[in-house]
Amino acid sequence: MTMPTLAASPGVIVPAPRDDLCLDFANTRFWRGSDPATETLTEPESLLDWAESTGGLPAVIAALRERWRGDPGEGRRRLDDALRLREALYAVFAARTGGGEPAVDDLLAINGGLARAPARVRLEPHGDRFAWRIPVPSGLDALLTPVLWSTGDLLTGPRLTRVRQCANERCRWLFLDDSKSANRRWCSMSQCGNRAKAHRHYVRRRGQAGG
Ligand SMILES: [Zn+2]
């Protein structure tokens, strides 16, 4: 009797993304409550660099780098598409953290991206875990596949109730609150909490000084 085996199949192996990868993507624009906000994805190359730094699909990143070098207009258009998706994603999570309903258009944008991203239909052992085997992907939708998957996983999973938006009005960073008490308000005490405290102190002193 022969044991059943997984037949070799074409495609690439993609580990499941961290479920907060989508928040990292949303936070590529930060200090959102300030004017101007800080934008890190200013060039098509910066989008590719970000994907690379977060463990994106190397073959897709290399192919797009090559293609966009030869056609900068294409790179710019795809960057605009990616930023539109990012803003929809940010808006949906921000709406959730504020207790509101996400806008239909924002959900449509996310669903459109998910529909174009490769489907997860095949599992294979990968190291000490499992990973997805997907058809050889190409294009922007493939580049954003891990982000889109993590968006779906976070929105449908138990950690959605842990998504927070930094209480610092000028910051508005999205983060997962894994604290035991689940009442973390600042994205990072060193960056935001201290700045906010200093600001309150300043306002109080001004009040005491009568001006
Ligand atoms: Zn913050």
Short mmCIF file of C-alpha atoms and ligand atoms in Angstrom, two decimals:
data_model
loop_
_atom_site.label_atom_id
_atom_site.label_comp_id
_atom_site.label_asym_id
_atom_site.label_seq_id
_atom_site.Cartn_x
_atom_site.Cartn_y
_atom_site.Cartn_z
CA MET A 1 0.00 0.00 0.00
CA THR A 2 1.38 3.41 -0.84
CA MET A 3 0.82 6.39 1.36
CA PRO A 4 -0.97 9.29 -0.24
CA THR A 5 1.36 12.20 -0.91
CA LEU A 6 0.95 15.77 -1.96
CA ALA A 7 1.61 15.88 -5.67
CA ALA A 8 4.10 18.53 -6.64
CA SER A 9 2.22 21.47 -8.00
CA PRO A 10 3.22 24.72 -9.62
CA GLY A 11 3.01 27.96 -7.75
CA VAL A 12 4.66 29.55 -4.77
CA ILE A 13 4.48 28.91 -1.05
CA VAL A 14 3.15 31.79 1.02
CA PRO A 15 3.11 31.62 4.82
CA ALA A 16 0.09 33.18 6.52
CA PRO A 17 0.79 36.85 7.17
CA ARG A 18 0.73 38.33 10.69
CA ASP A 19 -2.82 39.43 11.26
CA ASP A 20 -1.68 42.97 12.04
CA LEU A 21 0.29 43.33 8.79
CA CYS A 22 -2.71 45.26 7.44
CA LEU A 23 -2.35 47.74 10.31
CA ASP A 24 1.33 48.18 9.47
CA PHE A 25 0.27 48.99 5.93
CA ALA A 26 -2.37 51.48 7.12
CA ASN A 27 0.29 53.11 9.31
CA THR A 28 2.63 53.76 6.38
CA ARG A 29 0.87 57.12 6.53
CA PHE A 30 1.14 58.34 10.10
CA TRP A 31 0.73 61.31 12.38
CA ARG A 32 -2.58 61.43 10.54
CA GLY A 33 -4.17 63.99 12.82
CA SER A 34 -1.47 66.50 11.95
CA ASP A 35 -1.22 68.79 8.98
CA PRO A 36 0.50 67.52 7.00
CA ALA A 37 0.43 63.84 7.89
CA THR A 38 3.66 61.92 7.35
CA GLU A 39 3.56 59.90 4.13
CA THR A 40 6.17 57.17 3.68
CA LEU A 41 4.92 55.70 0.39
CA THR A 42 5.87 58.61 -1.81
CA GLU A 43 7.28 56.65 -4.73
CA PRO A 44 6.44 53.31 -6.38
CA GLU A 45 9.85 52.13 -5.12
CA SER A 46 8.90 52.90 -1.54
CA LEU A 47 5.88 50.61 -1.85
CA LEU A 48 8.13 47.81 -3.09
CA ASP A 49 10.65 48.49 -0.33
CA TRP A 50 7.90 48.33 2.27
CA ALA A 51 6.63 45.01 0.86
CA GLU A 52 10.18 43.67 0.93
CA SER A 53 10.75 44.76 4.52
CA THR A 54 7.59 43.00 5.66
CA GLY A 55 8.33 39.67 4.00
CA GLY A 56 6.36 40.17 0.78
CA LEU A 57 6.61 37.78 -2.16
CA PRO A 58 10.19 38.21 -3.45
CA ALA A 59 9.50 37.11 -7.04
CA VAL A 60 6.59 39.53 -7.35
CA ILE A 61 8.58 42.40 -5.86
CA ALA A 62 11.51 41.78 -8.21
CA ALA A 63 9.26 41.56 -11.26
CA LEU A 64 7.42 44.76 -10.41
CA ARG A 65 10.67 46.60 -9.67
CA GLU A 66 11.88 45.69 -13.12
CA ARG A 67 8.61 46.54 -14.84
CA TRP A 68 8.09 49.88 -13.09
CA ARG A 69 11.65 50.91 -13.81
CA GLY A 70 10.86 50.57 -17.50
CA ASP A 71 7.46 52.22 -17.16
CA PRO A 72 7.41 54.78 -14.33
CA GLY A 73 3.87 55.87 -15.26
CA GLU A 74 2.62 52.35 -14.61
CA GLY A 75 4.41 52.33 -11.25
CA ARG A 76 2.83 55.63 -10.29
CA ARG A 77 -0.67 54.42 -11.23
CA ARG A 78 -0.25 51.19 -9.28
CA LEU A 79 1.04 53.16 -6.29
CA ASP A 80 -2.10 55.31 -6.45
CA ASP A 81 -4.21 52.12 -6.50
CA ALA A 82 -2.33 50.78 -3.50
CA LEU A 83 -2.80 54.04 -1.59
CA ARG A 84 -6.53 54.02 -2.32
CA LEU A 85 -6.75 50.52 -0.91
CA ARG A 86 -4.68 51.58 2.10
CA GLU A 87 -6.97 54.51 2.86
CA ALA A 88 -10.05 52.27 2.61
CA LEU A 89 -8.39 49.83 4.97
CA TYR A 90 -7.47 52.54 7.44
CA ALA A 91 -11.00 53.96 7.31
CA VAL A 92 -12.64 50.58 7.98
CA PHE A 93 -10.50 49.89 11.05
CA ALA A 94 -10.77 53.48 12.27
CA ALA A 95 -14.56 53.25 11.97
CA ARG A 96 -14.53 50.02 13.98
CA THR A 97 -12.41 51.45 16.77
CA GLY A 98 -14.78 54.43 16.97
CA GLY A 99 -17.75 52.09 17.31
CA GLY A 100 -19.10 53.10 13.91
CA GLU A 101 -19.98 51.25 10.74
CA PRO A 102 -17.48 51.25 7.88
CA ALA A 103 -18.44 53.05 4.69
CA VAL A 104 -19.76 50.81 1.93
CA ASP A 105 -17.24 52.16 -0.59
CA ASP A 106 -14.34 51.28 1.70
CA LEU A 107 -15.56 47.72 2.14
CA LEU A 108 -16.10 47.46 -1.61
CA ALA A 109 -12.49 48.54 -2.20
CA ILE A 110 -11.20 45.84 0.17
CA ASN A 111 -13.47 43.19 -1.32
CA GLY A 112 -12.32 44.18 -4.82
CA GLY A 113 -8.70 43.67 -3.80
CA LEU A 114 -9.49 40.33 -2.16
CA ALA A 115 -11.32 39.16 -5.27
CA ARG A 116 -8.26 39.90 -7.42
CA ALA A 117 -5.77 38.40 -4.96
CA PRO A 118 -4.97 34.68 -5.30
CA ALA A 119 -7.39 32.44 -3.43
CA ARG A 120 -6.15 30.28 -0.55
CA VAL A 121 -7.22 26.80 -1.54
CA ARG A 122 -4.19 24.58 -0.93
CA LEU A 123 -2.27 23.91 2.29
CA GLU A 124 1.15 22.33 2.47
CA PRO A 125 3.55 21.59 5.32
CA HIS A 126 6.13 24.36 5.59
CA GLY A 127 8.80 24.24 8.31
CA ASP A 128 7.11 23.69 11.65
CA ARG A 129 3.81 25.01 10.34
CA PHE A 130 1.74 25.02 7.18
CA ALA A 131 1.61 27.51 4.37
CA TRP A 132 -0.53 28.29 1.36
CA ARG A 133 0.43 27.26 -2.12
CA ILE A 134 -0.96 29.71 -4.61
CA PRO A 135 -0.65 29.97 -8.39
CA VAL A 136 2.36 32.02 -9.51
CA PRO A 137 1.01 35.50 -8.92
CA SER A 138 1.87 38.71 -10.69
CA GLY A 139 1.03 42.39 -10.54
CA LEU A 140 -0.06 44.73 -7.80
CA ASP A 141 -2.77 42.43 -6.45
CA ALA A 142 -0.14 39.77 -5.89
CA LEU A 143 2.11 42.31 -4.18
CA LEU A 144 -0.67 43.23 -1.77
CA THR A 145 -1.84 39.65 -1.23
CA PRO A 146 -0.37 39.30 2.30
CA VAL A 147 -1.90 42.67 3.27
CA LEU A 148 -5.29 41.67 1.89
CA TRP A 149 -5.24 38.28 3.59
CA SER A 150 -4.27 39.82 6.89
CA THR A 151 -7.09 42.36 6.51
CA GLY A 152 -9.61 39.57 6.03
CA ASP A 153 -8.14 37.53 8.88
CA LEU A 154 -8.14 40.43 11.32
CA LEU A 155 -11.63 41.64 10.40
CA THR A 156 -13.10 38.16 10.74
CA GLY A 157 -11.02 37.01 13.71
CA PRO A 158 -11.17 37.35 17.49
CA ARG A 159 -8.48 40.04 17.64
CA LEU A 160 -10.67 42.61 15.89
CA THR A 161 -11.89 43.69 19.33
CA ARG A 162 -8.25 44.46 20.17
CA VAL A 163 -7.71 46.95 17.37
CA ARG A 164 -7.22 50.46 18.71
CA GLN A 165 -6.58 53.89 17.31
CA CYS A 166 -4.05 55.92 19.25
CA ALA A 167 -5.75 58.40 21.59
CA ASN A 168 -3.31 61.09 20.59
CA GLU A 169 -5.39 63.19 18.18
CA ARG A 170 -2.33 64.07 16.19
CA CYS A 171 -1.17 60.47 15.87
CA ARG A 172 -4.18 58.20 15.17
CA TRP A 173 -1.89 55.17 14.68
CA LEU A 174 -3.69 51.80 14.50
CA PHE A 175 -2.43 49.05 16.78
CA LEU A 176 -3.39 45.80 18.47
CA ASP A 177 -3.83 46.05 22.21
CA ASP A 178 -2.52 42.80 23.65
CA SER A 179 -2.40 44.08 27.22
CA LYS A 180 -4.15 41.98 29.86
CA SER A 181 -6.49 44.77 30.83
CA ALA A 182 -7.21 45.59 27.17
CA ASN A 183 -7.30 49.29 27.93
CA ARG A 184 -4.19 50.57 26.18
CA ARG A 185 -4.86 53.97 24.66
CA TRP A 186 -1.57 55.05 23.15
CA CYS A 187 0.29 53.43 20.27
CA SER A 188 3.54 53.74 22.19
CA MET A 189 4.05 55.41 25.52
CA SER A 190 7.42 56.78 24.52
CA GLN A 191 6.22 58.36 21.29
CA CYS A 192 2.69 59.45 22.05
CA GLY A 193 1.96 59.19 25.74
CA ASN A 194 4.85 61.39 26.72
CA ARG A 195 4.11 63.92 24.03
CA ALA A 196 0.47 64.10 25.08
CA LYS A 197 1.45 64.45 28.75
CA ALA A 198 3.82 67.27 27.92
CA HIS A 199 1.06 68.96 25.98
CA ARG A 200 -1.43 68.69 28.89
CA HIS A 201 1.19 70.04 31.25
CA TYR A 202 1.75 72.97 28.92
CA VAL A 203 -1.98 73.73 28.68
CA ARG A 204 -2.38 73.51 32.49
CA ARG A 205 0.49 75.87 33.12
CA ARG A 206 -0.90 78.32 30.66
CA GLY A 207 -4.26 78.12 32.48
CA GLN A 208 -2.61 78.75 35.89
CA ALA A 209 -0.71 81.68 34.49
CA GLY A 210 -4.03 83.19 33.56
CA GLY A 211 -3.30 83.33 29.91
ZN ZN B 1 0.24 57.38 18.90
#
